[in-house]
Amino acid sequence: MSPAGCSHVNGYKVDNWKQNLRVIYQCFVWSGTAETRRRKVLQGDAGWTELAKSCICHMCGAHLNRLHSCLYCVFFGCFTKKHIHEHAKNKRHNLAVDLLYGGIYCFVCQDYIYDKDMEQIAKEEQRKAWKLQGIGEKYTTWEPTKRELELLRHNPKRRKITTNCTIGLRGLINLGNTCFMNCIVQALTHTPLLRDFFLSDRHKCEMQSNSCLVCEMSQLFQEFYSGHRSPHIPFRLLHLVWTHARHLAGYEQQDAHEFLIAALDVLHRHCKGDTIRDDNGKKTNNPNHCNCIIDQIFTGGLQSDVTCQVCHGVSTTIDPFWDISLDLPGSSTPFWPLSPGGDGSTVNGESHLSGSTTLTDCLRRFTRPEHLGSSAKIKCGGCHSYQESTKQLTMKKLPIVACFHLKRFEHSAKLRRKITTYVSFPLELDMTPFMASSKESRMNGQYQQSVEVLNNDNKYSLFAVVNHQGTLESGHYTSFIRQHKDQWFKCDDAIITKASIKDVLDSEGYLLFYHKQFLEYE
């Protein structure tokens, strides 16, 4: 959308557009009266009464999936499954309103837009709905007074954020083989949504003693973004990690990946004030249905399809995950090149040199069908007997932050060693080919790698890389952190130095952190 705003709204502003928009906000967005909330239908208009029996998608019948209403005609369509997109394309109706939040979406601009007149109508109808519900104004926009503006100007601690600003960059003292912890802390403190959560003081602690890791992380974020340049000493964090993850206690060198999972687990358990409740108001203990900040950001859904080789019946399970561990060439696990040849082609933005392995290769291998063999037969529900089968993993739900663990440390009965195979990884990653929906489309003969299918919903940007130098017995962890767009820094315990993009992409890579480019809400 251009800085001047969306030009496509002008085609909508004809005849009684204001009244029509008010009707949509009154009955289908804010629904101020009990009757509109119950029926979601406009009384007195035969067209709306007949067609809009309730707020459900007119194509699939779902009433969730981010329902949108066309502004030109009576049509409800879900945004997640792109039924509203199909309607907009077929009818050339370029504007729709989100029925949950009231935002106006333009399908030409491919973005939510702002229009002063439409925004005014939305706010007026929202205030009317609040008044009808007896709750008054939920919030008012804060505008600083002249006195407050004067105080802000003369505040000596006031800091201006610029493109070259280094606030948020701070070294960490190594407390004795704690580089594994320091590099993960650097990655977490530069995770955008996690930073926003902790700096807005949204954690509600319910723990009795000073043993809450979430509270300590909140203090850590305050230290990082205070503007101080001297290295921080994370002794309290180390103590709490030793307390809650005893397998990491002691001054021996630990695995950074193991620390990451342990830290996320403890943070998840300590976010008690943020867990959702069931219909009876009780807290749910199901890890698949938690809305704490850790699960909102890091949890994805991994789909496992087991197919019987006799009747071809499919058994599907979906499990939550915080990271994806990927096998590498050179390990004892068989690995073969799955790239489109060594012809120097580019896949997912990765430069594909002859004989090299890419992150896309590893993901292709991870999501390929695997024959389980005669020693691992499963009892088929269709055959009612034990049969050989194939298993395939795909992504059912992508997390906001995708963490890829390259399995460089191999531990077996025969050997313990580090795999140093170079794996090239891109600055931008499209996860569409590895989605369960892409697999289903291919099976139905509908999958085409067009611009529309490879949409922005599944695109990620690299923002942190953790590296391990040395051997399995004696090594050191460092990390690369993206501070601003295309501005990277190397964090080596207390020392932080500027790094180039080439430095980042040429590094070995142990943990790769990617952030979604476009965020969806549910």
Short mmCIF file of C-alpha atoms in Angstrom, two decimals:
data_model
loop_
_atom_site.label_atom_id
_atom_site.label_comp_id
_atom_site.label_asym_id
_atom_site.label_seq_id
_atom_site.Cartn_x
_atom_site.Cartn_y
_atom_site.Cartn_z
CA MET A 1 0.00 0.00 0.00
CA SER A 2 1.33 3.44 -0.88
CA PRO A 3 2.07 6.05 1.84
CA ALA A 4 -0.94 8.04 0.62
CA GLY A 5 -3.24 5.17 1.54
CA CYS A 6 -5.37 2.75 -0.46
CA SER A 7 -6.84 4.20 -3.64
CA HIS A 8 -9.27 1.30 -4.12
CA VAL A 9 -11.67 2.52 -1.41
CA ASN A 10 -12.84 5.28 -3.75
CA GLY A 11 -14.66 2.73 -5.90
CA TYR A 12 -16.60 1.62 -2.83
CA LYS A 13 -17.66 5.10 -1.70
CA VAL A 14 -20.77 5.46 -3.85
CA ASP A 15 -24.50 5.71 -3.12
CA ASN A 16 -25.32 4.61 0.44
CA TRP A 17 -21.91 3.20 1.31
CA LYS A 18 -21.85 4.78 4.78
CA GLN A 19 -25.18 3.26 5.78
CA ASN A 20 -24.21 -0.14 4.37
CA LEU A 21 -20.92 -0.08 6.28
CA ARG A 22 -22.71 0.91 9.49
CA VAL A 23 -25.09 -2.03 9.06
CA ILE A 24 -22.17 -4.48 8.76
CA TYR A 25 -20.45 -3.08 11.85
CA GLN A 26 -23.70 -2.99 13.85
CA CYS A 27 -24.85 -6.52 13.08
CA PHE A 28 -21.80 -8.59 12.21
CA VAL A 29 -18.75 -6.96 13.80
CA TRP A 30 -19.56 -5.25 17.12
CA SER A 31 -23.11 -6.70 17.57
CA GLY A 32 -24.19 -4.38 20.35
CA THR A 33 -27.63 -5.83 21.09
CA ALA A 34 -28.40 -9.29 22.40
CA GLU A 35 -30.53 -9.94 19.32
CA THR A 36 -27.75 -9.19 16.86
CA ARG A 37 -25.30 -11.20 18.90
CA ARG A 38 -27.73 -14.12 18.93
CA ARG A 39 -28.90 -14.08 15.35
CA LYS A 40 -26.16 -12.11 13.57
CA VAL A 41 -28.82 -11.00 11.10
CA LEU A 42 -30.23 -7.64 10.07
CA GLN A 43 -33.95 -7.20 10.70
CA GLY A 44 -35.88 -5.37 8.03
CA ASP A 45 -33.70 -6.06 5.00
CA ALA A 46 -34.92 -9.10 3.06
CA GLY A 47 -31.64 -9.63 1.19
CA TRP A 48 -29.51 -9.76 4.30
CA THR A 49 -32.14 -11.70 6.23
CA GLU A 50 -32.31 -14.48 3.67
CA LEU A 51 -28.62 -14.81 2.91
CA ALA A 52 -26.92 -14.06 6.20
CA LYS A 53 -28.61 -16.59 8.47
CA SER A 54 -25.50 -16.61 10.64
CA CYS A 55 -21.87 -15.63 10.42
CA ILE A 56 -20.46 -18.69 8.67
CA CYS A 57 -18.31 -19.08 5.59
CA HIS A 58 -20.60 -19.41 2.56
CA MET A 59 -18.16 -21.89 0.99
CA CYS A 60 -17.15 -24.29 3.78
CA GLY A 61 -19.69 -23.50 6.52
CA ALA A 62 -17.03 -22.73 9.15
CA HIS A 63 -17.64 -19.87 11.57
CA LEU A 64 -13.99 -19.57 12.66
CA ASN A 65 -10.87 -19.20 10.47
CA ARG A 66 -10.89 -15.38 10.59
CA LEU A 67 -14.25 -14.74 8.94
CA HIS A 68 -14.49 -11.69 6.65
CA SER A 69 -17.52 -10.05 5.08
CA CYS A 70 -17.45 -8.66 1.54
CA LEU A 71 -18.27 -4.93 1.49
CA TYR A 72 -19.92 -5.10 -1.95
CA CYS A 73 -22.35 -7.99 -1.51
CA VAL A 74 -23.74 -10.43 1.04
CA PHE A 75 -20.89 -12.91 1.31
CA PHE A 76 -19.00 -14.30 4.30
CA GLY A 77 -15.72 -16.14 3.67
CA CYS A 78 -12.91 -17.45 5.85
CA PHE A 79 -9.55 -15.72 5.47
CA THR A 80 -7.43 -18.66 6.64
CA LYS A 81 -8.68 -21.01 3.91
CA LYS A 82 -8.72 -18.10 1.42
CA HIS A 83 -12.40 -18.50 0.53
CA ILE A 84 -12.87 -14.73 0.83
CA HIS A 85 -9.87 -14.35 -1.51
CA GLU A 86 -11.54 -16.57 -4.11
CA HIS A 87 -14.73 -14.52 -3.88
CA ALA A 88 -12.79 -11.25 -4.27
CA LYS A 89 -10.97 -12.60 -7.33
CA ASN A 90 -14.08 -14.02 -9.03
CA LYS A 91 -16.37 -11.06 -8.31
CA ARG A 92 -13.69 -8.35 -8.35
CA HIS A 93 -14.91 -7.20 -4.95
CA ASN A 94 -11.65 -5.85 -3.56
CA LEU A 95 -12.66 -4.88 -0.01
CA ALA A 96 -13.74 -6.98 2.98
CA VAL A 97 -14.10 -6.38 6.71
CA ASP A 98 -12.72 -8.64 9.44
CA LEU A 99 -15.72 -9.67 11.57
CA LEU A 100 -13.65 -10.09 14.74
CA TYR A 101 -11.55 -6.92 14.83
CA GLY A 102 -13.27 -4.72 12.25
CA GLY A 103 -10.23 -4.07 10.06
CA ILE A 104 -10.72 -3.37 6.33
CA TYR A 105 -8.69 -5.61 3.99
CA CYS A 106 -7.86 -4.71 0.38
CA PHE A 107 -7.17 -7.70 -1.87
CA VAL A 108 -5.38 -5.55 -4.45
CA CYS A 109 -2.99 -4.03 -1.87
CA GLN A 110 -2.87 -7.39 -0.06
CA ASP A 111 -2.94 -5.63 3.28
CA TYR A 112 -5.24 -4.16 5.90
CA ILE A 113 -5.80 -0.51 5.08
CA TYR A 114 -6.61 2.72 6.87
CA ASP A 115 -9.27 5.12 5.66
CA LYS A 116 -10.24 8.06 7.84
CA ASP A 117 -13.96 7.95 6.98
CA MET A 118 -14.26 4.17 7.43
CA GLU A 119 -12.29 4.30 10.68
CA GLN A 120 -14.63 6.99 12.02
CA ILE A 121 -17.71 4.85 11.26
CA ALA A 122 -16.09 1.81 12.88
CA LYS A 123 -15.27 3.74 16.07
CA GLU A 124 -18.73 5.30 16.27
CA GLU A 125 -20.46 1.94 15.95
CA GLN A 126 -18.06 0.36 18.43
CA ARG A 127 -18.84 3.02 21.02
CA LYS A 128 -22.58 2.49 20.41
CA ALA A 129 -22.16 -1.26 20.90
CA TRP A 130 -20.24 -0.75 24.16
CA LYS A 131 -22.96 1.58 25.40
CA LEU A 132 -25.70 -0.93 24.54
CA GLN A 133 -23.76 -3.61 26.43
CA GLY A 134 -23.41 -1.30 29.41
CA ILE A 135 -19.62 -1.39 29.53
CA GLY A 136 -18.82 2.12 28.35
CA GLU A 137 -15.43 3.02 26.89
CA LYS A 138 -12.95 0.13 27.15
CA TYR A 139 -9.98 2.41 26.63
CA THR A 140 -9.15 5.88 25.42
CA THR A 141 -6.22 6.92 23.29
CA TRP A 142 -3.50 8.64 25.32
CA GLU A 143 -2.41 12.02 24.05
CA PRO A 144 0.39 13.80 25.94
CA THR A 145 -0.36 17.26 27.30
CA LYS A 146 1.92 20.23 26.64
CA ARG A 147 3.38 19.81 30.12
CA GLU A 148 4.09 16.11 29.51
CA LEU A 149 5.69 16.86 26.14
CA GLU A 150 7.97 19.40 27.81
CA LEU A 151 8.99 16.90 30.48
CA LEU A 152 9.73 14.27 27.83
CA ARG A 153 11.95 16.66 25.88
CA HIS A 154 14.07 17.47 28.92
CA ASN A 155 14.30 13.91 30.27
CA PRO A 156 18.04 13.09 30.44
CA LYS A 157 17.30 9.33 30.18
CA ARG A 158 15.25 9.74 27.03
CA ARG A 159 16.80 7.76 24.17
CA LYS A 160 16.14 8.11 20.48
CA ILE A 161 15.93 4.85 18.54
CA THR A 162 17.67 5.12 15.17
CA THR A 163 18.71 2.63 12.50
CA ASN A 164 22.24 2.59 13.97
CA CYS A 165 21.03 2.30 17.56
CA THR A 166 22.82 -0.33 19.66
CA ILE A 167 20.29 -0.47 22.52
CA GLY A 168 19.57 -4.14 23.13
CA LEU A 169 23.15 -5.21 22.42
CA ARG A 170 24.95 -6.21 25.58
CA GLY A 171 27.63 -8.73 26.36
CA LEU A 172 27.30 -11.48 28.97
CA ILE A 173 30.04 -12.52 31.37
CA ASN A 174 31.09 -16.17 31.12
CA LEU A 175 30.63 -17.63 34.60
CA GLY A 176 32.64 -20.76 33.83
CA ASN A 177 31.77 -22.74 30.69
CA THR A 178 28.43 -20.87 30.41
CA CYS A 179 28.83 -19.81 26.77
CA PHE A 180 26.09 -22.34 25.95
CA MET A 181 23.69 -20.27 28.07
CA ASN A 182 24.92 -16.87 26.89
CA CYS A 183 24.34 -17.58 23.19
CA ILE A 184 20.75 -18.77 23.83
CA VAL A 185 20.04 -15.70 25.99
CA GLN A 186 21.23 -13.50 23.13
CA ALA A 187 18.85 -15.27 20.72
CA LEU A 188 15.87 -15.03 23.10
CA THR A 189 16.42 -11.37 23.97
CA HIS A 190 16.42 -10.53 20.25
CA THR A 191 13.21 -12.43 19.51
CA PRO A 192 10.86 -9.54 18.58
CA LEU A 193 7.58 -10.75 20.13
CA LEU A 194 9.31 -12.04 23.26
CA ARG A 195 11.00 -8.66 23.65
CA ASP A 196 7.67 -6.84 23.25
CA PHE A 197 6.04 -9.09 25.85
CA PHE A 198 8.68 -8.61 28.54
CA LEU A 199 9.25 -4.90 27.96
CA SER A 200 5.50 -4.25 28.29
CA ASP A 201 5.44 -5.88 31.74
CA ARG A 202 2.71 -8.37 30.87
CA HIS A 203 3.81 -11.29 33.06
CA LYS A 204 1.60 -11.95 36.11
CA CYS A 205 3.66 -13.97 38.55
CA GLU A 206 1.82 -16.48 40.74
CA MET A 207 4.88 -18.09 42.35
CA GLN A 208 5.46 -17.63 46.06
CA SER A 209 9.24 -17.33 46.23
CA ASN A 210 11.85 -15.59 44.07
CA SER A 211 12.25 -18.68 41.92
CA CYS A 212 10.29 -17.62 38.85
CA LEU A 213 12.39 -17.84 35.69
CA VAL A 214 9.91 -15.64 33.82
CA CYS A 215 10.45 -12.83 36.34
CA GLU A 216 14.21 -13.21 35.91
CA MET A 217 13.86 -13.09 32.12
CA SER A 218 11.77 -9.94 32.49
CA GLN A 219 14.58 -8.38 34.54
CA LEU A 220 17.10 -9.58 31.97
CA PHE A 221 15.22 -7.82 29.15
CA GLN A 222 15.19 -4.62 31.25
CA GLU A 223 18.97 -4.91 31.65
CA PHE A 224 19.53 -5.52 27.94
CA TYR A 225 17.40 -2.59 26.79
CA SER A 226 18.44 -0.14 29.51
CA GLY A 227 21.17 1.31 27.30
CA HIS A 228 24.03 0.17 29.57
CA ARG A 229 27.07 -0.99 27.61
CA SER A 230 28.99 -2.85 30.29
CA PRO A 231 28.62 -6.66 30.13
CA HIS A 232 25.84 -8.12 32.26
CA ILE A 233 26.53 -10.84 34.84
CA PRO A 234 23.70 -13.42 34.57
CA PHE A 235 24.36 -15.14 37.92
CA ARG A 236 20.70 -15.21 39.00
CA LEU A 237 19.65 -16.73 35.69
CA LEU A 238 22.29 -19.44 36.03
CA HIS A 239 21.18 -20.19 39.60
CA LEU A 240 17.52 -20.53 38.55
CA VAL A 241 18.47 -22.78 35.63
CA TRP A 242 20.43 -25.02 38.01
CA THR A 243 17.44 -25.04 40.37
CA HIS A 244 14.77 -25.94 37.82
CA ALA A 245 16.83 -27.99 35.34
CA ARG A 246 19.18 -29.97 37.56
CA HIS A 247 20.66 -31.94 34.67
CA LEU A 248 22.31 -28.67 33.56
CA ALA A 249 23.78 -27.86 37.00
CA GLY A 250 27.54 -27.67 37.39
CA TYR A 251 30.40 -26.01 35.57
CA GLU A 252 30.81 -28.57 32.81
CA GLN A 253 30.21 -27.49 29.22
CA GLN A 254 26.57 -28.15 28.27
CA ASP A 255 24.71 -28.42 24.96
CA ALA A 256 23.17 -25.12 23.81
CA HIS A 257 20.25 -26.95 22.19
CA GLU A 258 19.55 -28.85 25.40
CA PHE A 259 19.64 -25.57 27.33
CA LEU A 260 17.22 -23.94 24.88
CA ILE A 261 14.61 -26.70 25.31
CA ALA A 262 15.06 -26.73 29.09
CA ALA A 263 14.71 -22.94 29.28
CA LEU A 264 11.56 -22.93 27.13
CA ASP A 265 10.11 -25.73 29.24
CA VAL A 266 10.72 -23.91 32.54
CA LEU A 267 9.45 -20.60 31.12
CA HIS A 268 6.35 -22.42 29.84
CA ARG A 269 5.70 -23.95 33.28
CA HIS A 270 6.23 -20.64 35.09
CA CYS A 271 3.85 -18.68 32.83
CA LYS A 272 0.95 -19.71 35.06
CA GLY A 273 -0.85 -16.40 34.84
CA ASP A 274 -1.10 -16.67 31.07
CA THR A 275 -2.65 -20.15 30.67
CA ILE A 276 -6.12 -20.41 29.21
CA ARG A 277 -9.15 -21.71 31.07
CA ASP A 278 -11.79 -24.20 30.05
CA ASP A 279 -15.55 -23.61 29.87
CA ASN A 280 -15.85 -24.05 33.66
CA GLY A 281 -13.19 -21.45 34.35
CA LYS A 282 -10.58 -24.02 35.36
CA LYS A 283 -7.03 -23.85 34.04
CA THR A 284 -6.26 -26.37 31.34
CA ASN A 285 -3.20 -28.57 31.73
CA ASN A 286 -3.16 -29.79 28.15
CA PRO A 287 0.15 -28.63 26.58
CA ASN A 288 -1.58 -28.58 23.17
CA HIS A 289 -3.99 -25.89 24.39
CA CYS A 290 -1.76 -23.38 26.19
CA ASN A 291 -1.65 -19.74 25.22
CA CYS A 292 1.33 -18.63 27.30
CA ILE A 293 3.79 -16.39 25.49
CA ILE A 294 6.24 -19.27 24.94
CA ASP A 295 3.66 -21.43 23.19
CA GLN A 296 2.29 -18.48 21.21
CA ILE A 297 5.74 -17.82 19.75
CA PHE A 298 7.57 -21.16 19.59
CA THR A 299 4.95 -23.93 19.37
CA GLY A 300 4.09 -25.48 16.03
CA GLY A 301 2.18 -28.60 15.02
CA LEU A 302 3.93 -31.59 13.43
CA GLN A 303 1.68 -33.94 11.45
CA SER A 304 2.60 -37.62 11.23
CA ASP A 305 0.85 -39.72 8.56
CA VAL A 306 1.29 -43.51 8.79
CA THR A 307 0.02 -45.25 5.63
CA CYS A 308 -0.74 -48.97 5.48
CA GLN A 309 0.97 -50.59 2.48
CA VAL A 310 -1.92 -53.03 1.96
CA CYS A 311 -5.16 -51.03 2.20
CA HIS A 312 -3.49 -47.56 1.99
CA GLY A 313 -5.41 -46.39 5.04
CA VAL A 314 -3.87 -43.38 6.75
CA SER A 315 -3.52 -42.79 10.49
CA THR A 316 -2.79 -39.16 11.35
CA THR A 317 -1.51 -37.64 14.58
CA ILE A 318 -0.49 -34.05 15.31
CA ASP A 319 2.08 -33.28 18.01
CA PRO A 320 3.35 -29.93 19.28
CA PHE A 321 7.01 -28.99 18.78
CA TRP A 322 9.36 -26.21 19.81
CA ASP A 323 12.13 -27.02 17.36
CA ILE A 324 12.95 -29.28 14.41
CA SER A 325 16.05 -31.49 14.65
CA LEU A 326 17.56 -32.22 11.24
CA ASP A 327 19.99 -35.02 10.29
CA LEU A 328 23.14 -34.09 8.37
CA PRO A 329 25.25 -35.84 5.73
CA GLY A 330 28.17 -37.57 7.38
CA SER A 331 26.14 -38.99 10.25
CA SER A 332 25.47 -42.69 10.74
CA THR A 333 21.87 -42.04 9.58
CA PRO A 334 21.60 -42.53 5.78
CA PHE A 335 21.39 -39.21 3.95
CA TRP A 336 21.33 -38.61 0.23
CA PRO A 337 21.18 -35.39 -1.80
CA LEU A 338 17.63 -34.34 -2.49
CA SER A 339 18.53 -31.12 -4.27
CA PRO A 340 17.64 -30.41 -7.90
CA GLY A 341 21.14 -31.31 -9.05
CA GLY A 342 24.49 -29.67 -8.56
CA ASP A 343 24.00 -27.16 -11.31
CA GLY A 344 24.34 -24.03 -9.20
CA SER A 345 20.57 -23.55 -9.08
CA THR A 346 18.87 -21.60 -6.30
CA VAL A 347 16.26 -23.11 -4.00
CA ASN A 348 14.62 -21.03 -1.24
CA GLY A 349 17.22 -18.34 -1.81
CA GLU A 350 20.06 -20.76 -1.10
CA SER A 351 23.07 -20.82 -3.38
CA HIS A 352 23.33 -24.45 -4.43
CA LEU A 353 26.95 -25.27 -5.23
CA SER A 354 27.96 -28.66 -6.55
CA GLY A 355 28.09 -31.24 -3.77
CA SER A 356 26.93 -28.82 -1.04
CA THR A 357 24.04 -29.42 1.33
CA THR A 358 21.37 -26.84 2.03
CA LEU A 359 18.80 -26.33 4.77
CA THR A 360 16.15 -27.14 2.16
CA ASP A 361 17.85 -30.51 1.57
CA CYS A 362 17.61 -31.28 5.27
CA LEU A 363 13.94 -30.26 5.37
CA ARG A 364 13.18 -32.36 2.28
CA ARG A 365 14.77 -35.35 3.95
CA PHE A 366 12.85 -34.66 7.18
CA THR A 367 9.50 -34.58 5.35
CA ARG A 368 10.10 -37.43 2.89
CA PRO A 369 8.06 -40.69 3.21
CA GLU A 370 9.96 -43.30 5.19
CA HIS A 371 9.35 -47.04 4.87
CA LEU A 372 9.16 -48.48 8.39
CA GLY A 373 10.03 -52.04 7.30
CA SER A 374 8.96 -55.49 8.46
CA SER A 375 10.48 -55.07 11.93
CA ALA A 376 8.17 -52.15 12.74
CA LYS A 377 4.75 -53.33 11.60
CA ILE A 378 1.70 -51.47 12.89
CA LYS A 379 -1.81 -52.75 13.49
CA CYS A 380 -3.89 -51.28 10.69
CA GLY A 381 -7.42 -50.17 11.61
CA GLY A 382 -8.64 -51.06 8.14
CA CYS A 383 -6.98 -54.47 7.75
CA HIS A 384 -7.31 -55.33 11.47
CA SER A 385 -3.88 -56.94 11.32
CA TYR A 386 -0.22 -55.97 11.56
CA GLN A 387 1.08 -54.57 8.25
CA GLU A 388 4.13 -52.79 6.91
CA SER A 389 3.67 -49.05 6.52
CA THR A 390 5.26 -45.76 5.52
CA LYS A 391 5.55 -42.69 7.71
CA GLN A 392 5.72 -39.07 6.60
CA LEU A 393 6.15 -35.91 8.68
CA THR A 394 4.84 -32.52 7.53
CA MET A 395 4.11 -29.17 9.17
CA LYS A 396 0.48 -28.81 10.16
CA LYS A 397 0.92 -25.50 11.96
CA LEU A 398 3.94 -23.25 11.71
CA PRO A 399 5.23 -21.40 14.79
CA ILE A 400 5.98 -17.69 14.76
CA VAL A 401 9.63 -18.49 15.49
CA ALA A 402 10.97 -21.61 13.80
CA CYS A 403 14.12 -23.05 15.37
CA PHE A 404 16.10 -25.60 13.36
CA HIS A 405 18.60 -27.79 15.20
CA LEU A 406 21.32 -29.20 12.94
CA LYS A 407 22.34 -32.47 14.61
CA ARG A 408 26.09 -31.96 14.69
CA PHE A 409 26.76 -34.06 17.79
CA GLU A 410 26.47 -37.79 17.29
CA HIS A 411 26.31 -40.07 20.30
CA SER A 412 26.10 -43.83 19.82
CA ALA A 413 27.39 -47.01 21.41
CA LYS A 414 30.32 -47.08 18.98
CA LEU A 415 31.37 -43.45 18.69
CA ARG A 416 30.96 -39.88 19.94
CA ARG A 417 31.89 -37.22 17.43
CA LYS A 418 31.02 -33.85 15.93
CA ILE A 419 29.76 -33.61 12.32
CA THR A 420 31.31 -30.57 10.62
CA THR A 421 29.45 -30.83 7.29
CA TYR A 422 28.79 -27.35 5.90
CA VAL A 423 25.07 -26.62 5.45
CA SER A 424 24.11 -23.44 3.60
CA PHE A 425 21.05 -21.66 4.96
CA PRO A 426 19.14 -18.68 3.50
CA LEU A 427 18.28 -15.28 4.93
CA GLU A 428 14.67 -15.90 3.84
CA LEU A 429 12.94 -19.27 4.00
CA ASP A 430 9.61 -20.37 2.50
CA MET A 431 8.10 -23.32 4.38
CA THR A 432 5.17 -23.85 1.97
CA PRO A 433 6.62 -27.02 0.30
CA PHE A 434 6.86 -28.71 3.72
CA MET A 435 3.29 -28.00 4.83
CA ALA A 436 0.68 -30.74 5.26
CA SER A 437 -1.66 -28.67 3.07
CA SER A 438 0.91 -28.73 0.24
CA LYS A 439 1.12 -32.52 0.48
CA GLU A 440 -2.67 -32.83 0.32
CA SER A 441 -2.81 -30.50 -2.69
CA ARG A 442 -0.19 -32.59 -4.50
CA MET A 443 -2.11 -35.80 -3.77
CA ASN A 444 -5.27 -34.21 -5.17
CA GLY A 445 -3.44 -33.03 -8.27
CA GLN A 446 -4.04 -29.38 -7.37
CA TYR A 447 -0.57 -28.31 -6.28
CA GLN A 448 1.04 -25.69 -8.45
CA GLN A 449 3.98 -23.61 -7.30
CA SER A 450 2.44 -20.34 -8.33
CA VAL A 451 2.81 -16.94 -6.74
CA GLU A 452 -0.56 -17.36 -5.05
CA VAL A 453 0.30 -20.71 -3.45
CA LEU A 454 3.78 -19.67 -2.29
CA ASN A 455 2.24 -16.83 -0.32
CA ASN A 456 3.72 -14.71 2.41
CA ASP A 457 2.01 -16.62 5.24
CA ASN A 458 4.77 -19.25 5.35
CA LYS A 459 7.80 -17.02 4.75
CA TYR A 460 10.47 -16.54 7.41
CA SER A 461 13.48 -14.29 7.98
CA LEU A 462 16.67 -15.35 9.74
CA PHE A 463 17.38 -13.36 12.93
CA ALA A 464 19.80 -15.48 15.00
CA VAL A 465 22.39 -18.21 14.45
CA VAL A 466 24.17 -20.18 17.19
CA ASN A 467 27.53 -21.73 16.28
CA HIS A 468 29.85 -24.22 17.95
CA GLN A 469 33.60 -24.08 17.38
CA GLY A 470 35.94 -26.85 18.38
CA THR A 471 35.47 -30.53 19.15
CA LEU A 472 32.92 -32.51 21.10
CA GLU A 473 35.20 -32.58 24.16
CA SER A 474 36.48 -29.00 23.97
CA GLY A 475 34.47 -26.29 22.23
CA HIS A 476 32.96 -22.83 22.47
CA TYR A 477 29.57 -21.36 21.56
CA THR A 478 29.01 -17.99 19.88
CA SER A 479 26.00 -16.43 18.19
CA PHE A 480 25.10 -14.01 15.41
CA ILE A 481 22.22 -11.63 16.15
CA ARG A 482 20.26 -9.40 13.77
CA GLN A 483 19.81 -6.03 15.45
CA HIS A 484 18.14 -4.16 12.57
CA LYS A 485 17.41 -5.15 8.98
CA ASP A 486 20.70 -6.31 7.43
CA GLN A 487 22.65 -5.30 10.56
CA TRP A 488 24.29 -8.27 12.24
CA PHE A 489 26.50 -8.60 15.31
CA LYS A 490 28.59 -11.45 16.66
CA CYS A 491 28.12 -12.18 20.35
CA ASP A 492 31.07 -13.96 21.98
CA ASP A 493 30.24 -13.86 25.71
CA ALA A 494 31.21 -10.34 26.86
CA ILE A 495 32.50 -9.23 23.45
CA ILE A 496 30.13 -7.96 20.76
CA THR A 497 31.46 -7.04 17.32
CA LYS A 498 29.82 -5.99 14.07
CA ALA A 499 29.44 -8.80 11.50
CA SER A 500 28.61 -8.94 7.81
CA ILE A 501 25.85 -11.01 6.24
CA LYS A 502 28.60 -13.07 4.58
CA ASP A 503 30.05 -13.87 8.03
CA VAL A 504 26.64 -15.13 9.11
CA LEU A 505 25.90 -17.24 6.03
CA ASP A 506 29.43 -18.69 5.90
CA SER A 507 29.24 -19.87 9.51
CA GLU A 508 28.83 -23.57 10.32
CA GLY A 509 25.43 -23.23 11.96
CA TYR A 510 24.13 -25.28 14.89
CA LEU A 511 20.85 -23.59 15.81
CA LEU A 512 19.03 -21.42 13.25
CA PHE A 513 16.27 -19.06 14.38
CA TYR A 514 13.74 -17.80 11.82
CA HIS A 515 10.88 -15.36 12.44
CA LYS A 516 7.67 -15.20 10.43
CA GLN A 517 7.63 -12.23 8.08
CA PHE A 518 3.86 -11.76 8.36
CA LEU A 519 1.97 -12.54 11.56
CA GLU A 520 -1.51 -14.04 11.60
CA TYR A 521 -3.95 -13.86 14.49
CA GLU A 522 -6.54 -16.49 15.31
#
